[in-house]
Short mmCIF file of C-alpha atoms in Angstrom, two decimals:
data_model
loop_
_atom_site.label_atom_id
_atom_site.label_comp_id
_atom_site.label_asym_id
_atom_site.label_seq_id
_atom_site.Cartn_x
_atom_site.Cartn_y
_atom_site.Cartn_z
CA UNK G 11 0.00 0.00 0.00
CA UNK G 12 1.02 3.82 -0.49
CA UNK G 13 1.54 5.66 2.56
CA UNK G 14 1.44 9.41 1.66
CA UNK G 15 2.60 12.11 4.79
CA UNK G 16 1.86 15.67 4.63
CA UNK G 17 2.50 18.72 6.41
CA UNK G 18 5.21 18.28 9.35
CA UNK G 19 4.02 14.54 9.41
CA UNK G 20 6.08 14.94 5.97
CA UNK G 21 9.08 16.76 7.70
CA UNK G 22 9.53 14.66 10.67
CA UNK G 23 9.40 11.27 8.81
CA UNK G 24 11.42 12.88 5.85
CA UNK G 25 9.17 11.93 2.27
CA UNK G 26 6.74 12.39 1.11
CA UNK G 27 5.18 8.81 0.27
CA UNK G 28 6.22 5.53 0.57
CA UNK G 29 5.91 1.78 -0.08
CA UNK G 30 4.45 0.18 2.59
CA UNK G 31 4.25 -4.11 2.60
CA UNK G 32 1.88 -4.86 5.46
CA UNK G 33 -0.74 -7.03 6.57
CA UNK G 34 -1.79 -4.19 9.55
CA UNK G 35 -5.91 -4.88 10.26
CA UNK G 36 -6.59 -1.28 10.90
CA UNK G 37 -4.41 2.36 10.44
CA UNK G 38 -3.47 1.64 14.81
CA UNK G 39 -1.66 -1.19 13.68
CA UNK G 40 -0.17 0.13 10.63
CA UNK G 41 0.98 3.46 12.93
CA UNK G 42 2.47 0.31 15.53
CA UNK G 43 4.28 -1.13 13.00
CA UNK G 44 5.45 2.10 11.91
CA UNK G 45 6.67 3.47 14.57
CA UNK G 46 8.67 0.06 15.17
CA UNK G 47 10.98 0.69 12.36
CA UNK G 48 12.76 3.83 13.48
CA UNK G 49 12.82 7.04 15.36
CA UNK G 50 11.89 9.77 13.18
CA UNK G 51 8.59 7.60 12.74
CA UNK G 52 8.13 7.10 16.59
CA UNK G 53 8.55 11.01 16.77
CA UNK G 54 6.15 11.50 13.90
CA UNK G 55 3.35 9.53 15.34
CA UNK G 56 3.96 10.13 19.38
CA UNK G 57 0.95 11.93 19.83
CA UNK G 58 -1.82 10.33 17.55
CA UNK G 59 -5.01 13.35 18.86
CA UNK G 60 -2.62 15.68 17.05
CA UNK G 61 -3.08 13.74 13.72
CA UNK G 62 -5.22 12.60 11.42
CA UNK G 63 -5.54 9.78 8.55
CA UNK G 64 -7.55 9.25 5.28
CA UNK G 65 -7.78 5.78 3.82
CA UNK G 66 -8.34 5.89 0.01
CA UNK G 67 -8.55 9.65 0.36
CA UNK G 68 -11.60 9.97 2.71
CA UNK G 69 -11.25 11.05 6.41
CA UNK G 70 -10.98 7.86 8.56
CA UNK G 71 -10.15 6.90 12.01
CA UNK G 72 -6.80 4.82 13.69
CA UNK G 73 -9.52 2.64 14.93
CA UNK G 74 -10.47 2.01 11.14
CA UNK G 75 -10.03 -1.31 8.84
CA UNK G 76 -7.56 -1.08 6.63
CA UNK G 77 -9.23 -3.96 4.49
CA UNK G 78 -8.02 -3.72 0.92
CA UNK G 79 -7.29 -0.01 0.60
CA UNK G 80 -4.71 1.14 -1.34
CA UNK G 81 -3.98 4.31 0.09
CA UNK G 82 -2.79 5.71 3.69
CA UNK G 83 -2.30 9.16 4.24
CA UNK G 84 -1.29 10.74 7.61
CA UNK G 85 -1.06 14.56 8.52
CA UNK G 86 -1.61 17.21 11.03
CA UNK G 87 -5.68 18.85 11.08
CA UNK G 88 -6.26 20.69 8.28
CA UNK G 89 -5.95 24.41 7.73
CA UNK G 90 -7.52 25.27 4.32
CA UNK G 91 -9.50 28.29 3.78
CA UNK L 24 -18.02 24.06 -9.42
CA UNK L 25 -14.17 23.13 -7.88
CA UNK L 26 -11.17 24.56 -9.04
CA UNK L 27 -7.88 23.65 -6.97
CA UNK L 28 -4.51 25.45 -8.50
CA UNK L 29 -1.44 27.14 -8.29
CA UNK L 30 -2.43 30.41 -10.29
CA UNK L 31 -4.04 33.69 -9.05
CA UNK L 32 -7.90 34.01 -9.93
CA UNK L 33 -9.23 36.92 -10.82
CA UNK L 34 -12.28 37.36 -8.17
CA UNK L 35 -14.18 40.09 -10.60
CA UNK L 36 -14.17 37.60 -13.26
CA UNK L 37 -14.90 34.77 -11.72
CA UNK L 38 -17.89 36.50 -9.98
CA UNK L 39 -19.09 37.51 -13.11
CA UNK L 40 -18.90 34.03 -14.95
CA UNK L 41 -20.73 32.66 -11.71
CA UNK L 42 -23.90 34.98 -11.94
CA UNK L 43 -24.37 34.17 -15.64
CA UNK L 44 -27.22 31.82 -16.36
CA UNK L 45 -28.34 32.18 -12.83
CA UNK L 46 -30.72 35.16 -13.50
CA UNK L 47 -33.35 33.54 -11.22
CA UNK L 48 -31.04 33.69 -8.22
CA UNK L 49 -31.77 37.23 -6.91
CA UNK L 50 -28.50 36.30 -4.18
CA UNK L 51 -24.95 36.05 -4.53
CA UNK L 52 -22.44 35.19 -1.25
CA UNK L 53 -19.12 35.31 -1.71
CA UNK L 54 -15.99 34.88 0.52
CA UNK L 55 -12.46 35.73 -0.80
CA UNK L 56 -9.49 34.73 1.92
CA UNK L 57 -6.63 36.75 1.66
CA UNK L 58 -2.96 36.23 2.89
CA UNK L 59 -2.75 38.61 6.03
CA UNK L 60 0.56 39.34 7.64
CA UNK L 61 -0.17 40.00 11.41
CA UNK L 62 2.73 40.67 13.01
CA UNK L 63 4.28 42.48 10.43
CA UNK L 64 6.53 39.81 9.78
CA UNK L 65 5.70 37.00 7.13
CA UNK L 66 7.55 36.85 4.01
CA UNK L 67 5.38 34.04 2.28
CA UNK L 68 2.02 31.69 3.55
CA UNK L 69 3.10 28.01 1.56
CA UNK L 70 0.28 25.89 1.40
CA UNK L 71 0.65 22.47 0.70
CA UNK L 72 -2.02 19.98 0.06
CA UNK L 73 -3.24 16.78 -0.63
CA UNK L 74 -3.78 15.93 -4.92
CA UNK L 75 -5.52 12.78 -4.87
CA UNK L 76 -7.96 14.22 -2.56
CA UNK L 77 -8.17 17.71 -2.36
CA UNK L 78 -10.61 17.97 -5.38
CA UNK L 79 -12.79 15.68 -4.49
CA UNK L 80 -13.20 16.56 -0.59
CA UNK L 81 -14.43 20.08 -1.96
CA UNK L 82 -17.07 18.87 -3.97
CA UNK L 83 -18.29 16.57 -1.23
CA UNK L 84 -18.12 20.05 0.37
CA UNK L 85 -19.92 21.79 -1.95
CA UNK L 86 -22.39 18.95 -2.63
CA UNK L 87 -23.13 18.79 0.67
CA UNK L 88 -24.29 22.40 0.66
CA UNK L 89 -26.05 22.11 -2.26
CA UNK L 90 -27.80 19.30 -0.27
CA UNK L 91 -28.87 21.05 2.67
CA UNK L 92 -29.60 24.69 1.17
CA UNK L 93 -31.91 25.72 -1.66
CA UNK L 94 -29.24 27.03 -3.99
CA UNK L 95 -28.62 27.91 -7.78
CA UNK L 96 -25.19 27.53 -7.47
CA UNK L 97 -21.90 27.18 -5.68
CA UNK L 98 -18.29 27.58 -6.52
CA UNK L 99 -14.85 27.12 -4.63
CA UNK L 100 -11.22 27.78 -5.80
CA UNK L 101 -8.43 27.22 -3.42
CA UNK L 102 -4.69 27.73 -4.68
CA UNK L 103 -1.44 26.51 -3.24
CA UNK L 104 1.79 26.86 -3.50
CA UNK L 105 3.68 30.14 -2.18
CA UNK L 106 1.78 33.11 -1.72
CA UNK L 107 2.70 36.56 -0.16
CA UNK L 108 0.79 38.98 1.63
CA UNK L 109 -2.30 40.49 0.28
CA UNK L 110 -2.66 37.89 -2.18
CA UNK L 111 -5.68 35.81 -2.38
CA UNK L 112 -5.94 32.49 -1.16
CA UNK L 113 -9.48 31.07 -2.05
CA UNK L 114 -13.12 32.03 -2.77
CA UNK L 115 -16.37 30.73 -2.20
CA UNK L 116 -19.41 31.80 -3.58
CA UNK L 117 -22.71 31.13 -3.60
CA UNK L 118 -26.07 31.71 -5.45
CA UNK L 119 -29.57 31.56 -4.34
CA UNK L 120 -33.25 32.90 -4.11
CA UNK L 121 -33.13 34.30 -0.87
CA UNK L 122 -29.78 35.87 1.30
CA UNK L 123 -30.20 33.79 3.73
CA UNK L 124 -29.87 30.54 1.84
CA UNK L 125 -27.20 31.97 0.16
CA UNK L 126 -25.06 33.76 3.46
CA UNK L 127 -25.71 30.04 5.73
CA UNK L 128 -24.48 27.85 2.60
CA UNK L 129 -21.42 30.61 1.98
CA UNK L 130 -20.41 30.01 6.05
CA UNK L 131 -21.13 26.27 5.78
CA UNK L 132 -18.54 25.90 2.91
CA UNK L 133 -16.48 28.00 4.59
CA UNK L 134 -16.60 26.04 8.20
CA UNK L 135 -15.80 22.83 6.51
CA UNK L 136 -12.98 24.27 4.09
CA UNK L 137 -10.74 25.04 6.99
CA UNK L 138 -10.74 21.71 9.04
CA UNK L 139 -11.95 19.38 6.49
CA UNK L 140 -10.12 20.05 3.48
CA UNK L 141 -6.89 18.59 3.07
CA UNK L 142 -4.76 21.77 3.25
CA UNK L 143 -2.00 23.15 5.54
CA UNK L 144 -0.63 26.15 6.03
CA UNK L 145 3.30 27.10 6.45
CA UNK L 146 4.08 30.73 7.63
CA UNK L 147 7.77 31.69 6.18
CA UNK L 148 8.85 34.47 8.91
CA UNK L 149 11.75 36.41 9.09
CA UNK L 150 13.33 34.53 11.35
CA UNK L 151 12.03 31.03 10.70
CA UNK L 152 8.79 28.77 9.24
CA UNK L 153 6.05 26.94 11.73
CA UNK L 154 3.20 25.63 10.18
CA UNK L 155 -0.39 27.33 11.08
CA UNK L 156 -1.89 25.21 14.12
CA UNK L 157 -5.68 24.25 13.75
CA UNK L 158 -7.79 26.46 15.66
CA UNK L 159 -10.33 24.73 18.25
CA UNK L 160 -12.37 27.45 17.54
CA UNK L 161 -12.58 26.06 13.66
CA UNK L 162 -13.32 22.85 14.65
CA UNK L 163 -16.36 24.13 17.15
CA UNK L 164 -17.61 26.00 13.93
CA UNK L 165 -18.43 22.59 12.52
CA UNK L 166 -20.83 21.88 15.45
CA UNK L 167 -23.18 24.37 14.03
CA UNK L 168 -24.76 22.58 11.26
CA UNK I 19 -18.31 53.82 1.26
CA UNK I 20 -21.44 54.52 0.55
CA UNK I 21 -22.64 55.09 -3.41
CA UNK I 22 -26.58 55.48 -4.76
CA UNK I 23 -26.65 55.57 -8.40
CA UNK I 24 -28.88 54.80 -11.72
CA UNK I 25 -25.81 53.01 -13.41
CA UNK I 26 -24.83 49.55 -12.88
CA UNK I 27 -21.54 49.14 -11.25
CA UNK I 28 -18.67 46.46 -11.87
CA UNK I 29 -18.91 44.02 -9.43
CA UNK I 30 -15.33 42.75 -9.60
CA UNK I 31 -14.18 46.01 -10.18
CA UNK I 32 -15.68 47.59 -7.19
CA UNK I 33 -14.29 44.59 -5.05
CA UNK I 34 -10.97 44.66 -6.15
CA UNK I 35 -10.50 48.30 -5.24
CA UNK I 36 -12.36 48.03 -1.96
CA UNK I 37 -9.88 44.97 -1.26
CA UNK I 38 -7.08 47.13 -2.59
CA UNK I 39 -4.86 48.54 0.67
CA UNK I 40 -6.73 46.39 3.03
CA UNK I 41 -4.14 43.75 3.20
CA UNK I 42 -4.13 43.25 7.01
CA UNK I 43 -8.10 41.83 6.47
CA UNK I 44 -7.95 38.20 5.78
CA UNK I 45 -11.61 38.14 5.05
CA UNK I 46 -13.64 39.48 2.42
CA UNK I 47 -17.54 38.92 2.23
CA UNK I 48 -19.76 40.44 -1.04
CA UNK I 49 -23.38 40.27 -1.34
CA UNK I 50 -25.09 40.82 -4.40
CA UNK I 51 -28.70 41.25 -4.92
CA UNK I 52 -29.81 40.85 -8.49
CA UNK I 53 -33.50 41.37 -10.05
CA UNK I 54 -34.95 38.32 -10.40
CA UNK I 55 -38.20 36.94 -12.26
CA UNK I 56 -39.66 34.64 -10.34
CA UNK I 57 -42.90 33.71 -12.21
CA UNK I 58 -41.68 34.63 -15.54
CA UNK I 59 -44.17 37.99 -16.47
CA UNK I 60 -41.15 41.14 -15.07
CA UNK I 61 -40.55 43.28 -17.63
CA UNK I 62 -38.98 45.78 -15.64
CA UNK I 63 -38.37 46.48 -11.43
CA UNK I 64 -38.45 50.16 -10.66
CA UNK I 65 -36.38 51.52 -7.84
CA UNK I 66 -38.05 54.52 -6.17
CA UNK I 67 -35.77 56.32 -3.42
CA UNK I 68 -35.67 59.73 -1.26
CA UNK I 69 -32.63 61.24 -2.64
CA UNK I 70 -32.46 63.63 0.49
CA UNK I 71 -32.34 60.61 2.50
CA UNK I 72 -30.69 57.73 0.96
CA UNK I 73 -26.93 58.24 1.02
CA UNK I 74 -27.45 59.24 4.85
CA UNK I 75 -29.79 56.15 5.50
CA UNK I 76 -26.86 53.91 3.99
CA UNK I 77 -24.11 55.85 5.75
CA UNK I 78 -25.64 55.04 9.35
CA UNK I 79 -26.31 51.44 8.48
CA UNK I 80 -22.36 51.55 7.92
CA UNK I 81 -21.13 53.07 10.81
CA UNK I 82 -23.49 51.08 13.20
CA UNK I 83 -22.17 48.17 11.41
CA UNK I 84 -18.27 49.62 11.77
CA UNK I 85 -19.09 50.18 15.50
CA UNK I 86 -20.51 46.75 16.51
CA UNK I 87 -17.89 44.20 14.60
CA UNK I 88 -14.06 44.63 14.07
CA UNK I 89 -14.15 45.76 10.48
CA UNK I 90 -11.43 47.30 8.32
CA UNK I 91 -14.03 48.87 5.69
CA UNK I 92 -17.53 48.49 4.58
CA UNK I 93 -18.55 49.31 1.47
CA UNK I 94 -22.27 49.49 0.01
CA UNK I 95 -23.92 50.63 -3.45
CA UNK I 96 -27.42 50.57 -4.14
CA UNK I 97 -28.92 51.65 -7.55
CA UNK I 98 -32.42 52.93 -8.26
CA UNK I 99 -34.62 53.98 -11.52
CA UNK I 100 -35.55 50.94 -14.27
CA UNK I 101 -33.51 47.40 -13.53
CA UNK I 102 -34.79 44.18 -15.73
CA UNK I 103 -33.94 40.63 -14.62
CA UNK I 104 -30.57 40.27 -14.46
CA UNK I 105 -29.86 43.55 -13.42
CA UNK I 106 -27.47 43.64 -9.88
CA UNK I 107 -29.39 46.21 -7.98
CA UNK I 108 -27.09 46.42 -5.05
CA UNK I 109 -23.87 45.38 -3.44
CA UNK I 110 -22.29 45.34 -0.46
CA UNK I 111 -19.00 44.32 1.08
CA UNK I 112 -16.92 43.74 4.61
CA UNK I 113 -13.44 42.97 5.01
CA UNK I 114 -12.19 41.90 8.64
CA UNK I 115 -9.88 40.14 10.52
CA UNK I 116 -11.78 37.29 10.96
CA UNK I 117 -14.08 35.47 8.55
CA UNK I 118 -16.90 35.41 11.37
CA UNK I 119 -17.01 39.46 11.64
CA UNK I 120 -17.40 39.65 7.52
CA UNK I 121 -19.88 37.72 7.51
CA UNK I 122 -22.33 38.71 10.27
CA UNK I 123 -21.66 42.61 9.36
CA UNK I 124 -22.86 41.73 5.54
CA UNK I 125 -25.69 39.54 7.16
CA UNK I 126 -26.59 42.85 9.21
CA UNK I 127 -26.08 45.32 6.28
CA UNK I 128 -28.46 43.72 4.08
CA UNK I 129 -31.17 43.09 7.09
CA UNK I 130 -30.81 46.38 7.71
CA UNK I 131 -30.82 47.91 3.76
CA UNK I 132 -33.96 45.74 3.30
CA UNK I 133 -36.18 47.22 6.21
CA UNK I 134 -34.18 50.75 6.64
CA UNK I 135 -33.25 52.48 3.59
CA UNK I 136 -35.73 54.66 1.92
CA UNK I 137 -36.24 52.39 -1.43
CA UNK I 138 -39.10 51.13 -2.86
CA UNK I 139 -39.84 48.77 -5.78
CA UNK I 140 -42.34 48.55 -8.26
CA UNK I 141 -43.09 45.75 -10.52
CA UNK I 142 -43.59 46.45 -13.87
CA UNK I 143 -45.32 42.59 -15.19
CA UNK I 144 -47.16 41.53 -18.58
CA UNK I 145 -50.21 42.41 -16.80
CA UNK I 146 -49.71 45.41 -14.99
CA UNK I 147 -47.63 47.06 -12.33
CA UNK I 148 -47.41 46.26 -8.15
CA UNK I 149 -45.21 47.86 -6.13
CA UNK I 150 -43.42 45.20 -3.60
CA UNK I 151 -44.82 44.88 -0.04
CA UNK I 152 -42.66 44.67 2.79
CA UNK I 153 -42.00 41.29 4.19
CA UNK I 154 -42.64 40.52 7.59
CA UNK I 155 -39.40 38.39 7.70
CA UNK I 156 -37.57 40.67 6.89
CA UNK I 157 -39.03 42.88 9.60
CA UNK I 158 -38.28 39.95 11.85
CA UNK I 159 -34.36 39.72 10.57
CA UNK I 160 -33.95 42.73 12.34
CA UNK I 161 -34.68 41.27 15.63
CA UNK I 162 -31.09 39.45 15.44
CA UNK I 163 -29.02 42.29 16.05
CA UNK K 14 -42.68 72.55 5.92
CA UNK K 15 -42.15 70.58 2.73
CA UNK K 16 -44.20 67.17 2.85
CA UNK K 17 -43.22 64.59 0.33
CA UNK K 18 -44.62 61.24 -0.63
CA UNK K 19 -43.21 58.34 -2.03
CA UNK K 20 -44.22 55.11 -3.77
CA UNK K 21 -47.72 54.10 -3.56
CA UNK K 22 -48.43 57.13 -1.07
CA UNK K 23 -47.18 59.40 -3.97
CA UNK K 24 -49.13 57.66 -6.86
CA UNK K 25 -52.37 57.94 -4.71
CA UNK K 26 -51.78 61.83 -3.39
CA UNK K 27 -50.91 62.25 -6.80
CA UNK K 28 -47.63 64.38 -6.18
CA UNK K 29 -44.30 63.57 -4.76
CA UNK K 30 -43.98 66.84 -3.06
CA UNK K 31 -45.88 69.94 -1.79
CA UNK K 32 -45.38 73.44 0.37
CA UNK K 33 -48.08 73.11 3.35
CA UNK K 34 -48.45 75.32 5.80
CA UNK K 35 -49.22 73.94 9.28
CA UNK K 36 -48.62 74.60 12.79
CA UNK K 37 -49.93 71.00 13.99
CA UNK K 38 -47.53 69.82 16.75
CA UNK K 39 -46.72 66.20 16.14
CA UNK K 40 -46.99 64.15 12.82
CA UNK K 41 -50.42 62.52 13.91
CA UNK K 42 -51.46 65.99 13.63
CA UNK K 43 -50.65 66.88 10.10
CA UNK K 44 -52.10 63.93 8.80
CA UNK K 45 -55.38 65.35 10.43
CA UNK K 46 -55.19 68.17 8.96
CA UNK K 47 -53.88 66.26 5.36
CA UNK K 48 -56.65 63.60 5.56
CA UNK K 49 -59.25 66.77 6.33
CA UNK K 50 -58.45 68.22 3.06
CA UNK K 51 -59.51 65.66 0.33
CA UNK K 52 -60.49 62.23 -0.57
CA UNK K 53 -57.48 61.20 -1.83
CA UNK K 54 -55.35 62.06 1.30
CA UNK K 55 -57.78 59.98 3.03
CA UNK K 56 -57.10 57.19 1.04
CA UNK K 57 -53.54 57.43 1.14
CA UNK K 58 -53.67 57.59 4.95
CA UNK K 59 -56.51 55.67 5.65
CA UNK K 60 -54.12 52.80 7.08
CA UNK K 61 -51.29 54.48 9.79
CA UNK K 62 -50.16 51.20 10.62
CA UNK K 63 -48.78 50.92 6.90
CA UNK K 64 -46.91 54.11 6.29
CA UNK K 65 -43.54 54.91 7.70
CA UNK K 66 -42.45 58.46 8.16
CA UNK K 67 -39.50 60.47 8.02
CA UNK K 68 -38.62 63.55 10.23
CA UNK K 69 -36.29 65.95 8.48
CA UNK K 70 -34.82 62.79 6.95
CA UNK K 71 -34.43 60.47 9.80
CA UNK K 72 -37.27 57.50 10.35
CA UNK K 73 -39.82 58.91 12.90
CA UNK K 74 -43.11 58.04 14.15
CA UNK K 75 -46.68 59.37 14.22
CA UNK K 76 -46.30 60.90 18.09
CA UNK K 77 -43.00 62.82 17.08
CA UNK K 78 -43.59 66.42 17.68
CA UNK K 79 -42.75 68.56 14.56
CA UNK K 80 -40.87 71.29 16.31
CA UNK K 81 -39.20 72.76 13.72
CA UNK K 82 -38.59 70.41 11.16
CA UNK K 83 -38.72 71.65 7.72
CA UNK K 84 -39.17 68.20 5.66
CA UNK K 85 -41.59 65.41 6.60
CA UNK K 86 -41.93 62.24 4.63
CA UNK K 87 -44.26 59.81 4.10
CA UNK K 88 -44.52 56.49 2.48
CA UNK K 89 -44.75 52.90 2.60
CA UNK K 90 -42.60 50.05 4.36
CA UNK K 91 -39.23 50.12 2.85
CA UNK K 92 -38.25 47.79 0.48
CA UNK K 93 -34.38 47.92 -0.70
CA UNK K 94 -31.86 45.31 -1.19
#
């Protein structure tokens, strides 16, 4: 799956978008396994209430299935307008 | 009814295109956002967004008003990319029999635009960049409607 | 800040230059009323007004709306004499700070233009000519504020 | 004082302005003495509660005195916007 950061999500982890091989259930256990791998990721996801996640570009939840999407993006709450 | 891009819009024109064909719509809302400099000290307002999505959260937006209002029209542009003060960042607009139709569906858009649209905003300062925090206060907006 | 004229006006012209050297406002509101034929039989909508009146009517709707929101300009132009559908008939326009302010000030304008100023319409149909009656909602609108 | 009608009030006085010479002390008054003079002021005052009126061009009511004010305006509920 494609796991797309924005934002300082972006900057902390350091790209934009990545390759991601993982058999996660729902986004919480794709963040664990995540934030396994290596620091900058821990620091990107320490405080999940200051993030949030779209699966297959809709708004979602960490508590959400992850099922067969194809897309995971993570970033900060939005400031459009 | 969406556009999402890097160039400056003309808000005259765009105004003007909007109210064509809508001669039964005695009212026309619009919002324009512009880049303010506060403190007297930003050099640049970067926004960065979100391609795969960004076009199609706005017209859920703008659907969604369309939905819950009884309007003629409505129509959002939102640029990114660097912008300086004074320039414009994004309109809103909206047409409709009566004002108040058109001024609720105008706020609505705008209320969901800034916490639900994937957008983020970088201040360039003189003496560094932070990106914009959310603003509870946005976020209550939403509870309105 | 305050213009009551036969001629129509620009739209995008007249926002661009009230949005001109307000660059510390982030937000920018417009209303625009436009004649509308609702049943299909207006040929024309006459706009009857007390010249001695008017301009001062409008310029006290301005300043009570300058006094009770944090504002950096209001602007307002009403026309009067023969509109057809189509026609705008009136603007106005708030730039603030905040988005909430621009909006609730145009919100108030227009309540107040609609119940306040010293115009009067006449419709001029297939089948003879009415002149508008007040609304009581819009009597009501007032009530807000 | 110079008394001016607009709108429907003016189509049924049949002028938008006249001279009148009064010394009636509130605006109640000089529609008394208006509505006294013909039919047609009659009809165009017949109905208080749907006229507005305008004191030396600021909105009034029928129980202002008329002191010296030198314009005084009737006509219908406004209708702008």
């Amino acid at each position: 799956m494609d796991v797309l950061y924005f934002a300082w999500v972006r900057e902390r982890i350091g790209l934009p978008k990545e390759r991601v091989e993982t058999s996660a259930e729902t986004v919480r256990d794709l963040v664990a396994e995540l934030v396994a791998r290596e620091e900058r990721y821990e620091a990107a996801f320490a405080d999940l209430s200051a993030l949030r996640v779209a699966v297959d570009q809709e708004l979602s939840d960490f508590d959400a299935p992850l099922g067969d999407a194809r897309e995971v993006a993570f970033f900060p709450p939005m400031t459009g307008g | 009814m969406v556009q999402v891009q890097e160039a400056a819009f003309d808000l005259g024109a765009e105004l003007d295109s909007f109210g064509t064909g809508l001669a039964d719509m005695g009212a026309i809302v619009s919002f324009t956002g512009v880049v303010r400099d506060v403190d007297g000290g930003l050099e640049a307002m970067e926004i960065e967004h979100y391609p795969g999505m960004t076009a199609k959260a706005l017209e859920a937006i703008a659907a969604d008003a369309m939905g819950r209002w009884s309007l003629g029209g409505v129509k959002i542009i939102h640029r990114f990319g660097r912008l300086v003060p004074g320039d414009q960042i994004m309109m809103v607009a909206t047409a409709a029999r009566h004002r108040k139709d058109a001024f609720e569906a105008a706020e609505f858009l705008m209320d969901y635009l800034k916490s639900r649209a994937p957008f983020w905003k970088k201040e360039h300062l003189k003496d560094g960049a932070q990106w914009v925090a959310a603003r509870g206060e946005d976020e209550d907006a939403l509870r309105r409607w």
